[in-house]
């Protein structure tokens, strides 16, 4: 019904039709609005062939000749020789139709005095009326507007529509779109639709005595009578005066004397009313606290919005600054491409939105016409129906024909017919578009090619194999050989560097990072290298104990590992074994470090040892072929590599135990110590390459790392390989 409302409104005033008349073009207009848009024409301009406005033999050919509509104007004007029309401004109705203001000349003073009060002024001769919808014009005859027939059918439809709108009462229990109410309960004072009445007000039990009345009668009784004093549902003549504490319901005096509430505890209704109001007030205090917290939270969210906006502005400013830093040719090319994309984007949006608007308007008109025609079919007035039936049939066929001319076919595809060609990017910068520069990834140290000789150190590195980001150069940093800060020793494009002039018998930490036009990337892993003792031949560093300081490395550890004590103490938040490695890798010399057990609960099996950089982090150390470890419980230990268990040895760990690891590259062996004594035989032999100190543990274990320790006294380092193949 709502769609039909546009059919019931005058195109001039935008309100519901009042005393509608039918124009020869079959359109309707209010009688008062027709008087307002009359235009007087000169005598010479009156077509001799025009007939009375209400005549049945209306000549549409003559009507076209005297049409006021102009193809060059969106409204309609007057005849070419008309003097007063061009000076009369054109107005716009609420429905968007352009109409002329009243142009009726003022009657003579004597005639004005003889005119009865409240009557319309007489219509002058040769008046012209133009349909506000189809813009066809007609010269009125001596009968004036009385020559047009009244549309009684339309007037009746408008009356019924307005009555249905005014009389409709909605259900008070429907959750989303309320339905029209069918009954009202006088006791509940609620309007119900049929589904809600069956669900919430069944005709049985205590509700069976309620009186249901039609909605209109219920609305009248609701307005006429005041609300009644609450009475008992079981004893309708008794007022509720007490409160049953056990049943938690108000009761009357007769309920206490005869009903089931007799043995129950009851209290005065007023006292319980005040008590429950106090309880509700207390409950509201708690809810008010939550509401206050919610308000504070909303303030926090609004502050976040402000911060996001500020950060967005800052980010946009940085982006603009980076774009402005590009060469002028790139800026011009970018602007051209963006303009082309924006034009295509706006063109597509305009075409689709125009089609949506056109189709929406057409659908609303079609729906309104359909509903209006259905209402006209219901009329029992044959003469009134036949007055408008031919025009409605033509409108229906014309509207149907308008939908068949490709109206339901999209005029534009959603795809952009633009393909960016990146091939010429290698030859000319003018084809460069939307290239995002990133900082380089962290380089990888090639440990096999890194070595020391006397007081010189040679380092080699490369970019990650899958990295495609351009690199302009590298920065190599070394510390002072005594655990001090890092300093730059090389900046360039080479991937190998030899640093001379270092201190003899010193341990240096080294790292490298890459850079390009976008910035500087992350550091590589730290490599610890030991220089030779004074006077020793090349590579004799392997026979000297290397004293190195390092910590656990958070960047390579499993996410479940927890760090503290400047990354020297670790534990885990998982019951599964997780791996953490040291921050330094060893490939030369003899190295010794210890780990103390700070906490040991429920007899877990921590594993200690060394590993490659790509060891699995979510299983026990030694389960794969990238780690060499000793795992130990509270009674015994085993050596493990590639999930192979060997050399079970008695002796376990507890809180306060110390596990030592001795890595000797001169003999290529790994030895474990437990509480300063060797645990089992030599654990592993034939070790070559770079190894990181490593440990696996779960949440039942916490350990602390100790580095920079001398080699134990019982151990004698092996001889240097005479072939020098370890350098």
Short mmCIF file of C-alpha atoms in Angstrom, two decimals, residues 285-535:
data_model
loop_
_atom_site.label_atom_id
_atom_site.label_comp_id
_atom_site.label_asym_id
_atom_site.label_seq_id
_atom_site.Cartn_x
_atom_site.Cartn_y
_atom_site.Cartn_z
CA UNK A 285 24.32 1.26 41.55
CA UNK A 286 26.33 -1.71 40.31
CA UNK A 287 24.95 -1.26 36.82
CA UNK A 288 25.81 2.42 37.03
CA UNK A 289 29.43 1.48 37.79
CA UNK A 290 29.47 -0.71 34.71
CA UNK A 291 27.99 2.13 32.70
CA UNK A 292 30.68 4.46 34.01
CA UNK A 293 33.34 1.97 32.97
CA UNK A 294 31.69 1.72 29.57
CA UNK A 295 31.78 5.50 29.23
CA UNK A 296 35.48 5.52 30.12
CA UNK A 297 36.02 2.76 27.62
CA UNK A 298 34.23 4.79 24.96
CA UNK A 299 36.47 7.73 25.80
CA UNK A 300 39.44 5.45 25.33
CA UNK A 301 38.10 4.28 21.98
CA UNK A 302 37.49 7.86 20.89
CA UNK A 303 41.05 8.71 21.87
CA UNK A 304 42.18 5.77 19.79
CA UNK A 305 40.20 7.18 16.88
CA UNK A 306 42.01 10.48 17.33
CA UNK A 307 45.38 8.74 17.50
CA UNK A 308 44.55 6.71 14.42
CA UNK A 309 43.61 9.87 12.60
CA UNK A 310 46.81 11.60 13.71
CA UNK A 311 48.92 8.60 12.76
CA UNK A 312 47.07 8.41 9.47
CA UNK A 313 47.81 12.05 8.76
CA UNK A 314 51.44 11.52 9.70
CA UNK A 315 51.67 8.43 7.53
CA UNK A 316 50.06 10.24 4.62
CA UNK A 317 52.53 13.10 5.08
CA UNK A 318 55.45 10.66 4.96
CA UNK A 319 53.97 9.00 1.90
CA UNK A 320 53.55 12.35 0.16
CA UNK A 321 57.11 13.30 1.09
CA UNK A 322 58.44 10.04 -0.37
CA UNK A 323 56.42 10.53 -3.56
CA UNK A 324 57.65 14.10 -3.84
CA UNK A 325 61.21 12.82 -3.56
CA UNK A 326 60.85 10.87 -6.78
CA UNK A 327 61.97 12.42 -10.02
CA UNK A 328 59.62 14.77 -11.87
CA UNK A 329 59.05 12.37 -14.72
CA UNK A 330 57.74 9.69 -12.35
CA UNK A 331 55.40 12.21 -10.69
CA UNK A 332 53.98 13.29 -14.03
CA UNK A 333 53.46 9.72 -15.16
CA UNK A 334 51.80 8.81 -11.87
CA UNK A 335 49.44 11.76 -12.15
CA UNK A 336 48.50 10.77 -15.70
CA UNK A 337 47.72 7.19 -14.71
CA UNK A 338 45.76 8.24 -11.64
CA UNK A 339 43.75 10.69 -13.70
CA UNK A 340 42.94 7.97 -16.20
CA UNK A 341 41.90 5.52 -13.48
CA UNK A 342 39.82 8.16 -11.69
CA UNK A 343 38.04 9.10 -14.91
CA UNK A 344 37.23 5.47 -15.60
CA UNK A 345 36.13 5.00 -11.98
CA UNK A 346 33.88 8.06 -11.94
CA UNK A 347 32.46 7.19 -15.36
CA UNK A 348 31.52 3.69 -14.26
CA UNK A 349 30.00 4.96 -11.00
CA UNK A 350 28.00 7.64 -12.78
CA UNK A 351 26.59 5.23 -15.35
CA UNK A 352 25.64 2.64 -12.73
CA UNK A 353 24.18 5.17 -10.30
CA UNK A 354 22.16 6.80 -13.05
CA UNK A 355 20.80 3.42 -14.07
CA UNK A 356 19.99 2.58 -10.42
CA UNK A 357 18.17 5.89 -9.99
CA UNK A 358 16.26 5.50 -13.25
CA UNK A 359 15.28 1.90 -12.52
CA UNK A 360 14.24 2.74 -8.93
CA UNK A 361 11.99 5.58 -10.05
CA UNK A 362 10.52 3.46 -12.82
CA UNK A 363 9.91 0.53 -10.46
CA UNK A 364 8.20 2.79 -7.91
CA UNK A 365 5.97 4.24 -10.63
CA UNK A 366 5.17 0.79 -12.00
CA UNK A 367 4.35 -0.60 -8.53
CA UNK A 368 2.21 2.41 -7.74
CA UNK A 369 0.36 2.10 -11.03
CA UNK A 370 -0.27 -1.61 -10.43
CA UNK A 371 -1.68 -1.01 -6.96
CA UNK A 372 -3.79 1.87 -8.19
CA UNK A 373 -5.22 -0.22 -11.03
CA UNK A 374 -6.07 -3.03 -8.59
CA UNK A 375 -7.97 -0.56 -6.44
CA UNK A 376 -9.80 0.81 -9.50
CA UNK A 377 -10.85 -2.73 -10.49
CA UNK A 378 -12.53 -3.09 -7.10
CA UNK A 379 -14.94 -0.18 -7.86
CA UNK A 380 -18.57 -0.99 -8.62
CA UNK A 381 -19.33 2.26 -10.46
CA UNK A 382 -19.44 1.32 -14.19
CA UNK A 383 -19.60 4.88 -15.45
CA UNK A 384 -16.77 6.05 -13.26
CA UNK A 385 -14.67 3.01 -14.22
CA UNK A 386 -15.23 3.48 -17.95
CA UNK A 387 -14.17 7.11 -17.68
CA UNK A 388 -10.63 6.10 -16.84
CA UNK A 389 -10.28 2.49 -18.01
CA UNK A 390 -8.99 3.28 -21.53
CA UNK A 391 -6.37 5.64 -20.17
CA UNK A 392 -5.22 3.11 -17.56
CA UNK A 393 -4.97 0.36 -20.18
CA UNK A 394 -2.80 2.62 -22.34
CA UNK A 395 -0.61 3.51 -19.34
CA UNK A 396 -0.16 -0.15 -18.43
CA UNK A 397 0.84 -1.09 -22.00
CA UNK A 398 3.12 1.92 -22.29
CA UNK A 399 4.80 1.12 -18.94
CA UNK A 400 5.25 -2.52 -19.94
CA UNK A 401 6.83 -1.45 -23.21
CA UNK A 402 9.27 0.80 -21.40
CA UNK A 403 10.65 -2.19 -19.45
CA UNK A 404 11.37 -4.10 -22.63
CA UNK A 405 13.98 -1.83 -24.22
CA UNK A 406 17.11 -3.08 -22.53
CA UNK A 407 16.16 -1.47 -19.22
CA UNK A 408 17.10 -4.57 -17.23
CA UNK A 409 20.54 -4.94 -18.81
CA UNK A 410 23.55 -3.35 -17.03
CA UNK A 411 25.01 -0.52 -19.05
CA UNK A 412 28.49 -0.93 -17.57
CA UNK A 413 30.70 -3.77 -16.38
CA UNK A 414 32.31 -3.71 -12.93
CA UNK A 415 35.74 -4.65 -14.30
CA UNK A 416 38.31 -2.00 -15.17
CA UNK A 417 39.49 -2.40 -18.73
CA UNK A 418 42.93 -1.10 -17.86
CA UNK A 419 45.99 -3.34 -17.74
CA UNK A 420 49.24 -1.92 -16.42
CA UNK A 421 52.21 -2.95 -18.55
CA UNK A 422 55.31 -3.34 -16.36
CA UNK A 423 57.58 -4.64 -19.12
CA UNK A 424 59.02 -1.26 -20.15
CA UNK A 425 59.99 -0.63 -16.50
CA UNK A 426 63.45 -2.07 -17.21
CA UNK A 427 64.03 0.39 -20.06
CA UNK A 428 62.39 3.65 -19.05
CA UNK A 429 61.17 5.23 -15.86
CA UNK A 430 58.15 6.73 -17.55
CA UNK A 431 56.33 3.37 -17.35
CA UNK A 432 57.09 2.95 -13.63
CA UNK A 433 53.90 2.73 -11.57
CA UNK A 434 52.88 1.70 -8.04
CA UNK A 435 56.25 0.14 -7.12
CA UNK A 436 56.56 -0.29 -3.35
CA UNK A 437 60.16 -0.11 -2.05
CA UNK A 438 61.04 -2.00 1.14
CA UNK A 439 64.13 -2.18 3.29
CA UNK A 440 66.33 -5.22 2.63
CA UNK A 441 66.10 -8.40 4.67
CA UNK A 442 68.81 -9.36 7.14
CA UNK A 443 71.90 -10.85 5.41
CA UNK A 444 73.03 -14.41 6.16
CA UNK A 445 76.61 -14.91 7.35
CA UNK A 446 78.42 -17.65 5.41
CA UNK A 447 80.10 -19.25 8.38
CA UNK A 448 82.11 -21.66 6.24
CA UNK A 449 84.04 -18.72 4.75
CA UNK A 450 84.47 -16.71 7.97
CA UNK A 451 87.82 -17.13 9.76
CA UNK A 452 90.57 -15.35 11.68
CA UNK A 453 94.31 -15.18 10.96
CA UNK A 454 96.64 -13.60 13.48
CA UNK A 455 95.00 -10.23 14.25
CA UNK A 456 92.79 -10.14 11.13
CA UNK A 457 89.22 -11.35 10.66
CA UNK A 458 87.52 -12.24 7.37
CA UNK A 459 83.74 -12.25 7.13
CA UNK A 460 81.47 -13.29 4.26
CA UNK A 461 77.70 -12.93 3.86
CA UNK A 462 74.87 -13.09 1.32
CA UNK A 463 71.23 -12.08 0.92
CA UNK A 464 68.46 -14.60 1.74
CA UNK A 465 67.77 -16.87 -1.24
CA UNK A 466 64.10 -15.83 -1.65
CA UNK A 467 64.65 -12.11 -1.21
CA UNK A 468 63.90 -9.99 -4.30
CA UNK A 469 64.39 -6.56 -2.70
CA UNK A 470 67.14 -4.46 -4.23
CA UNK A 471 70.24 -3.84 -2.09
CA UNK A 472 72.51 -0.85 -2.57
CA UNK A 473 75.17 -1.77 0.00
CA UNK A 474 76.12 -3.35 3.31
CA UNK A 475 77.32 -2.13 6.71
CA UNK A 476 79.71 -4.37 8.71
CA UNK A 477 80.05 -3.74 12.45
CA UNK A 478 82.49 -5.10 15.06
CA UNK A 479 82.74 -4.42 18.78
CA UNK A 480 85.99 -3.43 20.54
CA UNK A 481 87.00 -7.00 21.39
CA UNK A 482 86.08 -6.52 25.04
CA UNK A 483 82.25 -6.66 24.95
CA UNK A 484 81.92 -2.95 24.19
CA UNK A 485 79.61 -1.19 21.71
CA UNK A 486 79.59 -1.97 17.99
CA UNK A 487 81.23 0.33 15.45
CA UNK A 488 81.14 0.46 11.65
CA UNK A 489 84.25 -0.99 9.99
CA UNK A 490 83.02 -1.31 6.40
CA UNK A 491 80.36 0.26 4.16
CA UNK A 492 80.15 -0.88 0.54
CA UNK A 493 78.68 -3.20 -2.02
CA UNK A 494 81.03 -6.19 -1.51
CA UNK A 495 79.86 -9.32 0.35
CA UNK A 496 83.26 -10.24 1.83
CA UNK A 497 85.54 -8.14 3.98
CA UNK A 498 88.84 -8.63 5.84
CA UNK A 499 89.41 -6.42 8.87
CA UNK A 500 93.05 -5.94 9.89
CA UNK A 501 94.68 -4.41 12.96
CA UNK A 502 92.60 -6.17 15.59
CA UNK A 503 93.87 -7.02 19.07
CA UNK A 504 95.57 -10.37 19.49
CA UNK A 505 93.96 -12.96 21.76
CA UNK A 506 90.63 -11.11 21.76
CA UNK A 507 87.02 -12.14 21.12
CA UNK A 508 85.16 -9.95 18.65
CA UNK A 509 81.44 -9.87 17.94
CA UNK A 510 80.49 -9.06 14.35
CA UNK A 511 77.25 -8.38 12.49
CA UNK A 512 76.17 -6.99 9.12
CA UNK A 513 73.09 -5.25 7.70
CA UNK A 514 71.96 -4.16 4.23
CA UNK A 515 70.52 -0.86 3.04
CA UNK A 516 68.81 0.70 0.01
CA UNK A 517 66.98 3.92 -0.82
CA UNK A 518 64.09 2.98 1.51
CA UNK A 519 66.25 2.56 4.59
CA UNK A 520 68.40 0.16 6.57
CA UNK A 521 67.37 -3.45 7.17
CA UNK A 522 67.73 -5.73 10.18
CA UNK A 523 71.06 -7.03 11.50
CA UNK A 524 72.27 -10.53 10.75
CA UNK A 525 72.97 -12.96 13.55
CA UNK A 526 75.99 -12.09 15.66
CA UNK A 527 79.17 -14.05 14.93
CA UNK A 528 81.84 -14.43 17.65
CA UNK A 529 85.44 -14.72 16.38
CA UNK A 530 88.69 -15.18 18.32
CA UNK A 531 91.97 -13.66 17.16
CA UNK A 532 95.32 -15.46 17.57
CA UNK A 533 97.69 -15.07 20.50
CA UNK A 534 100.75 -12.90 19.83
CA UNK A 535 103.56 -14.70 17.96
#
